[in-house]
mmCIF file of C-alpha atoms in Angstrom:
data_model
loop_
_atom_site.group_PDB
_atom_site.id
_atom_site.type_symbol
_atom_site.label_atom_id
_atom_site.label_comp_id
_atom_site.label_asym_id
_atom_site.label_seq_id
_atom_site.Cartn_x
_atom_site.Cartn_y
_atom_site.Cartn_z
ATOM 1 C CA UNK A 29 -149.585 -112.779 -4.996
ATOM 2 C CA UNK A 30 -146.553 -113.405 -2.683
ATOM 3 C CA UNK A 31 -143.061 -112.154 -3.865
ATOM 4 C CA UNK A 32 -140.950 -115.041 -5.150
ATOM 5 C CA UNK A 33 -137.927 -115.693 -2.915
ATOM 6 C CA UNK A 34 -134.290 -114.291 -4.230
ATOM 7 C CA UNK A 35 -131.360 -116.095 -3.994
ATOM 8 C CA UNK A 36 -128.282 -115.428 -2.194
ATOM 9 C CA UNK A 37 -126.019 -113.333 -4.625
ATOM 10 C CA UNK A 38 -122.306 -114.041 -5.304
ATOM 11 C CA UNK A 39 -119.649 -111.762 -7.833
ATOM 12 C CA UNK A 40 -117.481 -114.082 -8.940
ATOM 13 C CA UNK A 41 -114.524 -113.040 -11.026
ATOM 14 C CA UNK A 42 -114.394 -113.428 -15.065
ATOM 15 C CA UNK A 43 -111.438 -116.040 -14.498
ATOM 16 C CA UNK A 44 -114.589 -118.324 -12.236
ATOM 17 C CA UNK A 45 -116.675 -117.607 -14.848
ATOM 18 C CA UNK A 46 -115.167 -118.866 -18.216
ATOM 19 C CA UNK A 47 -113.778 -122.372 -15.557
ATOM 20 C CA UNK A 48 -117.301 -122.560 -14.876
ATOM 21 C CA UNK A 49 -117.592 -122.678 -18.604
ATOM 22 C CA UNK A 50 -115.376 -125.083 -18.942
ATOM 23 C CA UNK A 51 -116.658 -127.974 -16.680
ATOM 24 C CA UNK A 52 -119.856 -127.481 -17.359
ATOM 25 C CA UNK A 53 -118.952 -128.024 -21.565
ATOM 26 C CA UNK A 54 -117.398 -130.858 -20.425
ATOM 27 C CA UNK A 55 -113.800 -130.299 -22.131
ATOM 28 C CA UNK A 56 -112.210 -130.541 -18.431
ATOM 29 C CA UNK A 57 -113.290 -133.866 -17.416
ATOM 30 C CA UNK A 58 -116.706 -136.659 -17.195
ATOM 31 C CA UNK A 59 -117.328 -134.059 -13.533
ATOM 32 C CA UNK A 60 -119.601 -131.098 -14.053
ATOM 33 C CA UNK A 61 -120.293 -130.055 -11.433
ATOM 34 C CA UNK A 62 -118.670 -128.497 -8.113
ATOM 35 C CA UNK A 63 -116.783 -131.025 -6.063
ATOM 36 C CA UNK A 64 -117.957 -132.035 -3.005
ATOM 37 C CA UNK A 65 -114.662 -133.793 0.009
ATOM 38 C CA UNK A 66 -114.642 -137.251 -0.399
ATOM 39 C CA UNK A 67 -114.610 -136.270 -4.680
ATOM 40 C CA UNK A 68 -111.765 -133.607 -3.600
ATOM 41 C CA UNK A 69 -110.011 -136.608 -1.233
ATOM 42 C CA UNK A 70 -110.214 -139.329 -3.954
ATOM 43 C CA UNK A 71 -107.875 -136.506 -6.530
ATOM 44 C CA UNK A 72 -105.664 -135.793 -4.408
ATOM 45 C CA UNK A 73 -105.027 -139.133 -2.738
ATOM 46 C CA UNK A 74 -104.770 -140.891 -6.464
ATOM 47 C CA UNK A 75 -104.760 -138.816 -9.496
ATOM 48 C CA UNK A 76 -104.862 -141.211 -12.412
ATOM 49 C CA UNK A 77 -105.052 -140.004 -16.053
ATOM 50 C CA UNK A 78 -108.465 -139.836 -17.299
ATOM 51 C CA UNK A 79 -109.026 -137.528 -13.791
ATOM 52 C CA UNK A 80 -108.159 -133.824 -13.710
ATOM 53 C CA UNK A 81 -104.836 -132.549 -10.963
ATOM 54 C CA UNK A 82 -106.792 -130.093 -9.325
ATOM 55 C CA UNK A 83 -109.968 -130.542 -7.314
ATOM 56 C CA UNK A 84 -112.991 -128.465 -8.520
ATOM 57 C CA UNK A 85 -112.968 -126.951 -5.548
ATOM 58 C CA UNK A 86 -115.144 -123.773 -5.095
ATOM 59 C CA UNK A 87 -114.826 -121.061 -2.711
ATOM 60 C CA UNK A 88 -114.839 -117.359 -2.446
ATOM 61 C CA UNK A 89 -113.226 -114.693 0.078
ATOM 62 C CA UNK A 90 -115.344 -112.056 -0.125
ATOM 63 C CA UNK A 91 -118.573 -114.150 0.219
ATOM 64 C CA UNK A 92 -117.339 -115.993 3.079
ATOM 65 C CA UNK A 93 -120.426 -115.046 5.442
ATOM 66 C CA UNK A 94 -122.807 -115.981 2.188
ATOM 67 C CA UNK A 95 -121.413 -118.803 1.883
ATOM 68 C CA UNK A 96 -121.161 -120.053 5.301
ATOM 69 C CA UNK A 97 -124.344 -119.427 5.967
ATOM 70 C CA UNK A 98 -126.205 -121.129 2.943
ATOM 71 C CA UNK A 99 -128.199 -124.325 3.861
ATOM 72 C CA UNK A 100 -127.913 -127.245 1.619
ATOM 73 C CA UNK A 101 -130.629 -127.275 -1.304
ATOM 74 C CA UNK A 102 -130.410 -123.518 -1.375
ATOM 75 C CA UNK A 103 -129.637 -122.287 -4.641
ATOM 76 C CA UNK A 104 -126.245 -119.448 -5.034
ATOM 77 C CA UNK A 105 -126.754 -116.689 -7.872
ATOM 78 C CA UNK A 106 -123.256 -116.246 -9.055
ATOM 79 C CA UNK A 107 -122.949 -112.771 -11.042
ATOM 80 C CA UNK A 108 -120.200 -111.329 -13.445
ATOM 81 C CA UNK A 109 -119.594 -107.950 -13.994
ATOM 82 C CA UNK A 110 -122.860 -107.186 -13.002
ATOM 83 C CA UNK A 111 -124.553 -109.856 -15.278
ATOM 84 C CA UNK A 112 -125.728 -113.216 -13.463
ATOM 85 C CA UNK A 113 -123.063 -115.393 -15.156
ATOM 86 C CA UNK A 114 -124.187 -119.086 -13.638
ATOM 87 C CA UNK A 115 -126.796 -120.893 -10.416
ATOM 88 C CA UNK A 116 -125.456 -123.246 -8.363
ATOM 89 C CA UNK A 117 -127.208 -126.007 -6.515
ATOM 90 C CA UNK A 118 -125.518 -126.418 -3.202
ATOM 91 C CA UNK A 119 -125.131 -130.048 -2.024
ATOM 92 C CA UNK A 120 -122.542 -129.472 0.339
ATOM 93 C CA UNK A 121 -120.450 -127.453 2.287
ATOM 94 C CA UNK A 122 -117.574 -128.794 4.108
ATOM 95 C CA UNK A 123 -114.460 -126.912 5.496
ATOM 96 C CA UNK A 124 -111.631 -125.691 2.740
ATOM 97 C CA UNK A 125 -107.506 -127.568 3.045
ATOM 98 C CA UNK A 126 -105.609 -124.831 2.776
ATOM 99 C CA UNK A 127 -102.610 -126.670 1.273
ATOM 100 C CA UNK A 128 -104.495 -128.350 -1.417
ATOM 101 C CA UNK A 129 -104.243 -126.080 -4.677
ATOM 102 C CA UNK A 130 -108.288 -126.182 -6.149
ATOM 103 C CA UNK A 131 -109.598 -125.825 -10.129
ATOM 104 C CA UNK A 132 -109.812 -121.539 -9.477
ATOM 105 C CA UNK A 133 -106.673 -120.397 -8.009
ATOM 106 C CA UNK A 134 -103.709 -122.704 -9.339
ATOM 107 C CA UNK A 135 -101.172 -120.595 -9.665
ATOM 108 C CA UNK A 136 -101.959 -118.990 -6.719
ATOM 109 C CA UNK A 137 -99.363 -119.184 -3.535
ATOM 110 C CA UNK A 138 -100.622 -117.287 -0.971
ATOM 111 C CA UNK A 139 -102.888 -119.088 1.935
ATOM 112 C CA UNK A 140 -104.253 -116.047 3.758
ATOM 113 C CA UNK A 141 -105.829 -115.180 0.983
ATOM 114 C CA UNK A 142 -108.109 -119.182 0.358
ATOM 115 C CA UNK A 143 -111.267 -119.013 1.881
ATOM 116 C CA UNK A 144 -112.541 -121.313 4.942
ATOM 117 C CA UNK A 145 -115.571 -122.542 3.259
ATOM 118 C CA UNK A 146 -116.104 -124.659 0.424
ATOM 119 C CA UNK A 147 -118.982 -125.600 -1.493
ATOM 120 C CA UNK A 148 -120.573 -128.012 -3.934
ATOM 121 C CA UNK A 149 -123.282 -129.913 -6.283
ATOM 122 C CA UNK A 150 -124.390 -129.014 -9.900
ATOM 123 C CA UNK A 151 -124.595 -125.354 -11.607
ATOM 124 C CA UNK A 152 -126.163 -124.153 -14.381
ATOM 125 C CA UNK A 153 -124.744 -121.468 -16.388
ATOM 126 C CA UNK A 154 -125.842 -118.999 -18.683
ATOM 127 C CA UNK A 155 -124.393 -117.146 -22.056
ATOM 128 C CA UNK A 156 -121.590 -119.222 -22.396
ATOM 129 C CA UNK A 157 -118.932 -117.752 -24.739
ATOM 130 C CA UNK A 158 -117.768 -121.038 -24.086
ATOM 131 C CA UNK A 159 -120.360 -123.800 -25.599
ATOM 132 C CA UNK A 160 -120.598 -121.415 -28.379
ATOM 133 C CA UNK A 161 -117.525 -121.108 -29.049
ATOM 134 C CA UNK A 162 -117.790 -125.236 -29.227
ATOM 135 C CA UNK A 163 -120.800 -125.763 -31.214
ATOM 136 C CA UNK A 164 -118.661 -123.697 -33.730
ATOM 137 C CA UNK A 165 -115.695 -126.861 -33.470
ATOM 138 C CA UNK A 166 -118.694 -129.214 -33.908
ATOM 139 C CA UNK A 167 -119.989 -127.736 -37.406
ATOM 140 C CA UNK A 168 -116.252 -127.219 -38.877
ATOM 141 C CA UNK A 169 -115.534 -130.854 -37.354
ATOM 142 C CA UNK A 170 -118.359 -132.276 -38.920
ATOM 143 C CA UNK A 171 -118.272 -130.309 -43.273
ATOM 144 C CA UNK A 172 -115.329 -131.729 -43.434
ATOM 145 C CA UNK A 173 -115.721 -135.115 -41.471
ATOM 146 C CA UNK A 174 -112.334 -134.388 -39.030
ATOM 147 C CA UNK A 175 -111.368 -137.453 -38.418
ATOM 148 C CA UNK A 176 -107.417 -136.778 -37.369
ATOM 149 C CA UNK A 177 -107.703 -133.706 -34.886
ATOM 150 C CA UNK A 178 -105.156 -132.157 -33.738
ATOM 151 C CA UNK A 179 -104.482 -129.877 -30.993
ATOM 152 C CA UNK A 180 -101.665 -126.521 -30.011
ATOM 153 C CA UNK A 181 -102.181 -124.488 -27.421
ATOM 154 C CA UNK A 182 -100.149 -121.648 -27.374
ATOM 155 C CA UNK A 183 -99.989 -117.717 -26.093
ATOM 156 C CA UNK A 184 -97.908 -116.272 -30.062
ATOM 157 C CA UNK A 185 -96.997 -113.915 -27.532
ATOM 158 C CA UNK A 186 -95.811 -112.925 -30.379
ATOM 159 C CA UNK A 187 -96.390 -115.135 -33.965
ATOM 160 C CA UNK A 188 -93.251 -116.000 -35.918
ATOM 161 C CA UNK A 189 -92.349 -117.973 -38.059
ATOM 162 C CA UNK A 190 -91.237 -121.132 -35.917
ATOM 163 C CA UNK A 191 -94.982 -121.051 -34.911
ATOM 164 C CA UNK A 192 -96.397 -120.925 -39.205
ATOM 165 C CA UNK A 193 -94.379 -123.864 -39.183
ATOM 166 C CA UNK A 194 -95.694 -125.657 -36.853
ATOM 167 C CA UNK A 195 -98.668 -125.080 -37.734
ATOM 168 C CA UNK A 196 -97.824 -125.875 -41.825
ATOM 169 C CA UNK A 197 -96.692 -129.372 -40.594
ATOM 170 C CA UNK A 198 -99.602 -129.707 -38.267
ATOM 171 C CA UNK A 199 -101.672 -129.246 -41.342
ATOM 172 C CA UNK A 200 -100.335 -131.062 -43.360
ATOM 173 C CA UNK A 201 -100.813 -134.640 -41.313
ATOM 174 C CA UNK A 202 -104.347 -133.890 -40.052
ATOM 175 C CA UNK A 203 -107.773 -133.365 -40.959
ATOM 176 C CA UNK A 204 -108.404 -130.108 -39.308
ATOM 177 C CA UNK A 205 -106.207 -127.992 -36.596
ATOM 178 C CA UNK A 206 -107.182 -126.324 -33.328
ATOM 179 C CA UNK A 207 -105.155 -124.044 -32.223
ATOM 180 C CA UNK A 208 -105.848 -122.541 -28.319
ATOM 181 C CA UNK A 209 -104.688 -119.046 -28.182
ATOM 182 C CA UNK A 210 -104.640 -118.784 -24.260
ATOM 183 C CA UNK A 211 -103.739 -115.406 -22.196
ATOM 184 C CA UNK A 212 -100.173 -114.825 -22.053
ATOM 185 C CA UNK A 213 -97.617 -115.278 -19.403
ATOM 186 C CA UNK A 214 -97.262 -111.675 -17.521
ATOM 187 C CA UNK A 215 -97.244 -107.695 -18.007
ATOM 188 C CA UNK A 216 -94.778 -107.468 -20.973
ATOM 189 C CA UNK A 217 -96.945 -109.923 -22.657
ATOM 190 C CA UNK A 218 -99.576 -108.863 -25.731
ATOM 191 C CA UNK A 219 -103.354 -108.665 -25.335
ATOM 192 C CA UNK A 220 -104.986 -111.551 -26.323
ATOM 193 C CA UNK A 221 -108.164 -109.168 -28.069
ATOM 194 C CA UNK A 222 -104.386 -107.722 -29.833
ATOM 195 C CA UNK A 223 -102.857 -111.537 -30.628
ATOM 196 C CA UNK A 224 -106.437 -112.780 -32.603
ATOM 197 C CA UNK A 225 -105.828 -109.889 -34.295
ATOM 198 C CA UNK A 226 -102.753 -110.573 -35.963
ATOM 199 C CA UNK A 227 -103.675 -114.431 -35.914
ATOM 200 C CA UNK A 228 -107.138 -114.439 -37.511
ATOM 201 C CA UNK A 229 -105.176 -112.052 -40.375
ATOM 202 C CA UNK A 230 -102.185 -114.631 -40.994
ATOM 203 C CA UNK A 231 -104.777 -117.841 -41.286
ATOM 204 C CA UNK A 232 -106.671 -115.413 -43.438
ATOM 205 C CA UNK A 233 -103.568 -114.584 -45.783
ATOM 206 C CA UNK A 234 -101.301 -117.790 -44.841
ATOM 207 C CA UNK A 235 -102.460 -121.126 -43.955
ATOM 208 C CA UNK A 236 -106.183 -122.541 -45.501
ATOM 209 C CA UNK A 237 -108.567 -121.401 -42.974
ATOM 210 C CA UNK A 238 -110.717 -124.878 -43.051
ATOM 211 C CA UNK A 239 -108.696 -126.808 -42.069
ATOM 212 C CA UNK A 240 -107.576 -124.688 -38.760
ATOM 213 C CA UNK A 241 -110.119 -123.871 -35.573
ATOM 214 C CA UNK A 242 -109.023 -120.947 -32.908
ATOM 215 C CA UNK A 243 -110.137 -121.879 -29.816
ATOM 216 C CA UNK A 244 -109.307 -118.313 -27.551
ATOM 217 C CA UNK A 245 -108.658 -119.172 -23.276
ATOM 218 C CA UNK A 246 -109.665 -115.461 -23.715
ATOM 219 C CA UNK A 247 -109.266 -114.760 -19.517
ATOM 220 C CA UNK A 248 -108.752 -118.097 -18.478
ATOM 221 C CA UNK A 249 -104.918 -118.351 -15.005
ATOM 222 C CA UNK A 250 -105.516 -121.857 -15.312
ATOM 223 C CA UNK A 251 -103.298 -122.031 -18.751
ATOM 224 C CA UNK A 252 -101.989 -118.740 -18.880
ATOM 225 C CA UNK A 253 -98.604 -120.299 -17.294
ATOM 226 C CA UNK A 254 -98.205 -123.113 -19.631
ATOM 227 C CA UNK A 255 -96.455 -125.132 -16.643
ATOM 228 C CA UNK A 256 -98.162 -128.114 -16.947
ATOM 229 C CA UNK A 257 -98.711 -130.081 -20.155
ATOM 230 C CA UNK A 258 -101.252 -132.924 -18.614
ATOM 231 C CA UNK A 259 -103.469 -129.746 -18.558
ATOM 232 C CA UNK A 260 -103.507 -129.204 -21.946
ATOM 233 C CA UNK A 261 -104.295 -132.685 -23.392
ATOM 234 C CA UNK A 262 -106.936 -133.053 -20.903
ATOM 235 C CA UNK A 263 -108.805 -130.001 -22.869
ATOM 236 C CA UNK A 264 -107.271 -131.725 -26.355
ATOM 237 C CA UNK A 265 -108.765 -134.550 -25.763
ATOM 238 C CA UNK A 266 -112.131 -133.359 -24.249
ATOM 239 C CA UNK A 267 -113.383 -131.493 -27.032
ATOM 240 C CA UNK A 268 -111.913 -134.304 -29.726
ATOM 241 C CA UNK A 269 -108.756 -134.130 -30.558
ATOM 242 C CA UNK A 270 -107.154 -137.565 -31.103
ATOM 243 C CA UNK A 271 -103.396 -135.909 -31.358
ATOM 244 C CA UNK A 272 -101.597 -132.914 -30.072
ATOM 245 C CA UNK A 273 -98.414 -130.889 -30.368
ATOM 246 C CA UNK A 274 -96.103 -129.411 -27.641
ATOM 247 C CA UNK A 275 -92.418 -127.902 -27.892
ATOM 248 C CA UNK A 276 -89.467 -129.862 -26.358
ATOM 249 C CA UNK A 277 -89.684 -126.320 -24.884
ATOM 250 C CA UNK A 278 -92.368 -126.225 -22.997
ATOM 251 C CA UNK A 279 -90.874 -125.457 -19.886
ATOM 252 C CA UNK A 280 -93.292 -128.910 -17.553
ATOM 253 C CA UNK A 281 -92.567 -130.533 -20.746
ATOM 254 C CA UNK A 282 -90.008 -133.384 -18.004
ATOM 255 C CA UNK A 283 -88.161 -134.643 -20.433
ATOM 256 C CA UNK A 284 -85.405 -137.411 -19.628
ATOM 257 C CA UNK A 285 -83.999 -140.762 -21.052
ATOM 258 C CA UNK A 286 -84.589 -144.607 -21.134
ATOM 259 C CA UNK A 287 -82.299 -147.166 -22.088
ATOM 260 C CA UNK A 288 -81.199 -144.057 -24.667
ATOM 261 C CA UNK A 289 -84.916 -142.708 -26.255
ATOM 262 C CA UNK A 290 -86.410 -139.666 -24.570
ATOM 263 C CA UNK A 291 -89.995 -139.314 -22.762
ATOM 264 C CA UNK A 292 -91.925 -137.471 -20.883
ATOM 265 C CA UNK A 293 -94.124 -136.847 -18.151
ATOM 266 C CA UNK A 294 -97.308 -137.393 -21.428
ATOM 267 C CA UNK A 295 -95.998 -141.468 -21.863
ATOM 268 C CA UNK A 296 -98.315 -143.074 -19.921
ATOM 269 C CA UNK A 297 -101.341 -140.566 -19.492
ATOM 270 C CA UNK A 298 -101.598 -140.778 -23.966
ATOM 271 C CA UNK A 299 -101.469 -144.742 -23.779
ATOM 272 C CA UNK A 300 -103.837 -143.941 -20.774
ATOM 273 C CA UNK A 301 -106.334 -142.086 -22.582
ATOM 274 C CA UNK A 302 -105.583 -142.604 -25.750
ATOM 275 C CA UNK A 303 -104.571 -139.089 -27.376
ATOM 276 C CA UNK A 304 -101.112 -139.126 -28.845
ATOM 277 C CA UNK A 305 -98.220 -136.481 -28.540
ATOM 278 C CA UNK A 306 -96.058 -135.471 -30.400
ATOM 279 C CA UNK A 307 -93.349 -133.601 -29.410
ATOM 280 C CA UNK A 308 -91.354 -131.663 -31.379
ATOM 281 C CA UNK A 309 -87.729 -130.203 -31.758
ATOM 282 C CA UNK A 310 -86.360 -126.614 -31.474
ATOM 283 C CA UNK A 311 -87.132 -124.222 -34.345
ATOM 284 C CA UNK A 312 -84.898 -122.172 -35.495
ATOM 285 C CA UNK A 313 -82.973 -120.246 -38.137
ATOM 286 C CA UNK A 314 -80.323 -121.554 -39.897
ATOM 287 C CA UNK A 315 -77.076 -119.296 -41.482
ATOM 288 C CA UNK A 316 -76.019 -122.618 -43.327
ATOM 289 C CA UNK A 317 -78.995 -124.298 -45.056
ATOM 290 C CA UNK A 318 -81.231 -120.326 -45.489
ATOM 291 C CA UNK A 319 -83.930 -121.709 -44.542
ATOM 292 C CA UNK A 320 -85.778 -123.310 -40.833
ATOM 293 C CA UNK A 321 -85.129 -125.975 -39.374
ATOM 294 C CA UNK A 322 -85.369 -128.340 -36.434
ATOM 295 C CA UNK A 323 -82.283 -128.082 -34.322
ATOM 296 C CA UNK A 324 -82.984 -131.982 -34.712
ATOM 297 C CA UNK A 325 -82.258 -132.392 -38.269
ATOM 298 C CA UNK A 326 -79.936 -129.130 -39.174
ATOM 299 C CA UNK A 327 -75.603 -130.993 -38.571
ATOM 300 C CA UNK A 328 -74.535 -127.651 -38.351
ATOM 301 C CA UNK A 329 -73.890 -126.274 -34.561
ATOM 302 C CA UNK A 330 -76.324 -123.937 -32.396
ATOM 303 C CA UNK A 331 -73.606 -121.056 -33.090
ATOM 304 C CA UNK A 332 -74.606 -121.167 -36.868
ATOM 305 C CA UNK A 333 -78.404 -120.892 -35.518
ATOM 306 C CA UNK A 334 -81.080 -118.082 -34.851
ATOM 307 C CA UNK A 335 -83.586 -118.811 -31.852
ATOM 308 C CA UNK A 336 -86.850 -117.646 -32.818
ATOM 309 C CA UNK A 337 -87.377 -115.613 -28.959
ATOM 310 C CA UNK A 338 -90.548 -114.497 -28.366
ATOM 311 C CA UNK A 339 -89.226 -111.967 -25.008
ATOM 312 C CA UNK A 340 -86.637 -111.091 -27.599
ATOM 313 C CA UNK A 341 -89.258 -110.340 -30.583
ATOM 314 C CA UNK A 342 -91.882 -108.252 -28.211
ATOM 315 C CA UNK A 343 -88.777 -106.466 -26.669
ATOM 316 C CA UNK A 344 -88.218 -105.743 -30.428
ATOM 317 C CA UNK A 345 -91.775 -104.161 -31.038
ATOM 318 C CA UNK A 346 -92.337 -102.479 -27.750
ATOM 319 C CA UNK A 347 -89.161 -100.009 -28.815
ATOM 320 C CA UNK A 348 -90.699 -99.537 -31.400
ATOM 321 C CA UNK A 349 -88.486 -101.219 -34.078
ATOM 322 C CA UNK A 350 -89.851 -103.479 -36.643
ATOM 323 C CA UNK A 351 -88.661 -106.910 -36.328
ATOM 324 C CA UNK A 352 -86.758 -108.634 -39.525
ATOM 325 C CA UNK A 353 -88.676 -110.293 -41.149
ATOM 326 C CA UNK A 354 -86.423 -113.304 -40.618
ATOM 327 C CA UNK A 355 -88.184 -113.777 -37.794
ATOM 328 C CA UNK A 356 -92.154 -112.583 -38.345
ATOM 329 C CA UNK A 357 -94.165 -112.226 -41.299
ATOM 330 C CA UNK A 358 -94.151 -108.252 -41.863
ATOM 331 C CA UNK A 359 -98.021 -108.244 -41.822
ATOM 332 C CA UNK A 360 -98.456 -109.498 -38.382
ATOM 333 C CA UNK A 361 -94.976 -106.922 -36.959
ATOM 334 C CA UNK A 362 -97.335 -104.122 -38.827
ATOM 335 C CA UNK A 363 -100.839 -105.196 -37.039
ATOM 336 C CA UNK A 364 -98.864 -104.784 -33.888
ATOM 337 C CA UNK A 365 -96.324 -101.832 -33.982
ATOM 338 C CA UNK A 366 -99.527 -99.987 -34.856
ATOM 339 C CA UNK A 367 -101.545 -101.207 -32.374
ATOM 340 C CA UNK A 368 -98.232 -100.482 -29.576
ATOM 341 C CA UNK A 369 -98.271 -96.964 -31.611
ATOM 342 C CA UNK A 370 -101.198 -95.726 -32.716
ATOM 343 C CA UNK A 371 -100.488 -91.826 -35.021
ATOM 344 C CA UNK A 372 -97.121 -92.351 -34.074
ATOM 345 C CA UNK A 373 -96.482 -90.119 -37.150
ATOM 346 C CA UNK A 374 -96.986 -86.899 -36.971
ATOM 347 C CA UNK A 375 -97.927 -85.628 -41.862
ATOM 348 C CA UNK A 376 -97.582 -89.395 -41.622
ATOM 349 C CA UNK A 377 -99.573 -88.902 -45.542
ATOM 350 C CA UNK A 378 -96.462 -86.713 -45.841
ATOM 351 C CA UNK A 379 -94.252 -88.556 -45.227
ATOM 352 C CA UNK A 380 -95.138 -91.848 -46.968
ATOM 353 C CA UNK A 381 -95.391 -89.435 -50.721
ATOM 354 C CA UNK A 382 -91.909 -88.272 -49.664
ATOM 355 C CA UNK A 383 -90.644 -91.673 -49.345
ATOM 356 C CA UNK A 384 -92.220 -94.469 -51.261
ATOM 357 C CA UNK A 385 -93.641 -95.122 -54.860
ATOM 358 C CA UNK A 386 -96.876 -95.232 -55.719
ATOM 359 C CA UNK A 387 -98.841 -95.344 -58.532
ATOM 360 C CA UNK A 388 -100.158 -91.710 -59.975
ATOM 361 C CA UNK A 389 -102.941 -92.254 -57.084
ATOM 362 C CA UNK A 390 -102.927 -90.137 -53.640
ATOM 363 C CA UNK A 391 -104.181 -92.482 -51.084
ATOM 364 C CA UNK A 392 -104.870 -92.202 -47.778
ATOM 365 C CA UNK A 393 -102.344 -94.661 -46.340
ATOM 366 C CA UNK A 394 -102.387 -95.626 -42.747
ATOM 367 C CA UNK A 395 -99.884 -96.621 -39.803
ATOM 368 C CA UNK A 396 -99.209 -100.369 -41.041
ATOM 369 C CA UNK A 397 -99.136 -99.368 -45.087
ATOM 370 C CA UNK A 398 -95.741 -97.406 -43.956
ATOM 371 C CA UNK A 399 -94.802 -99.713 -41.975
ATOM 372 C CA UNK A 400 -95.372 -102.349 -44.874
ATOM 373 C CA UNK A 401 -92.769 -99.785 -46.884
ATOM 374 C CA UNK A 402 -90.427 -99.027 -44.434
ATOM 375 C CA UNK A 403 -89.423 -103.474 -44.910
ATOM 376 C CA UNK A 404 -89.963 -103.683 -48.025
ATOM 377 C CA UNK A 405 -86.867 -100.859 -48.185
ATOM 378 C CA UNK A 406 -84.893 -102.970 -45.775
ATOM 379 C CA UNK A 407 -84.812 -105.391 -48.075
ATOM 380 C CA UNK A 408 -83.174 -102.824 -51.072
ATOM 381 C CA UNK A 409 -79.250 -103.947 -51.587
ATOM 382 C CA UNK A 410 -77.166 -101.874 -53.729
ATOM 383 C CA UNK A 411 -74.739 -102.612 -55.207
ATOM 384 C CA UNK A 412 -72.170 -98.972 -56.130
#
């Protein structure tokens, strides 16, 4: 029996694998293959609303020699973490243009680290989590017969009550809310699993679970910078959302005024792609109104506004300080602190029994229980 020919092997990163999964499922546009030179050049010359901002070109610095020696119609096996995750059928090869930003390195600045040879062609993806999540979404959509679907892209770093207000507003106006959870922008952010944990806990206790769908975009650098809202519009539209909600303070929104009307880079995108884009004003807590309001609807000056600053809240938590409940749900704060400072208190059970009330039954307590009871005491005022 003759031996079966082995395909050439390339190792790819988790980020590259997940982007291949997004492309394969059509979540980044109608193109579901790696692009050739002509397709790349057409995107660079003139991007329309139906095209993705970055060409789907693939290269590898580490495996440059493998790509250079690969022949047309040969297959390449793509491995990630020692597992075969995809197989590419090479249809063309062409020289990489280092001045063009590609899909796999949208935030890359150092051209010295970019490979010389690009390969294109159709590919097959194995064991795609993105595919499974999309199927779960389609099932939920069918069950609810959802027609009006709203998408929100956020890092929830951390989840605060400004987010909560936006989620409730979106659920009120849609059959289904899809929250695309993205990676944190920098190292000061919380890890993805922790964010999933406190977000799912929040949904379980405070939102109608069947009306909200979490779409995790884990290990994907493309959305991490949160600078290009068009990327968010494209993935929302291709999943099936009819509306996208973004905040007024989105870094890449490019708001401007024309004839006393606010406009954004989404105006033409919304018209051409058939997805409604809603830009929400900043949410704050007003000391005069005694509630969370938008800066647009509140008549009081900014000196009365307490802002939900994510960076400051993270610093609070990383210092081990319980965040006031005006900013964040106690459950969320407790989960984060318990994760950041595991087994923080020596003889915690003894401290709990000595300080807090109980129902006469001694129970084993966790760090989260301690933080929760401590927050309750902070809220008690006593007049002498």
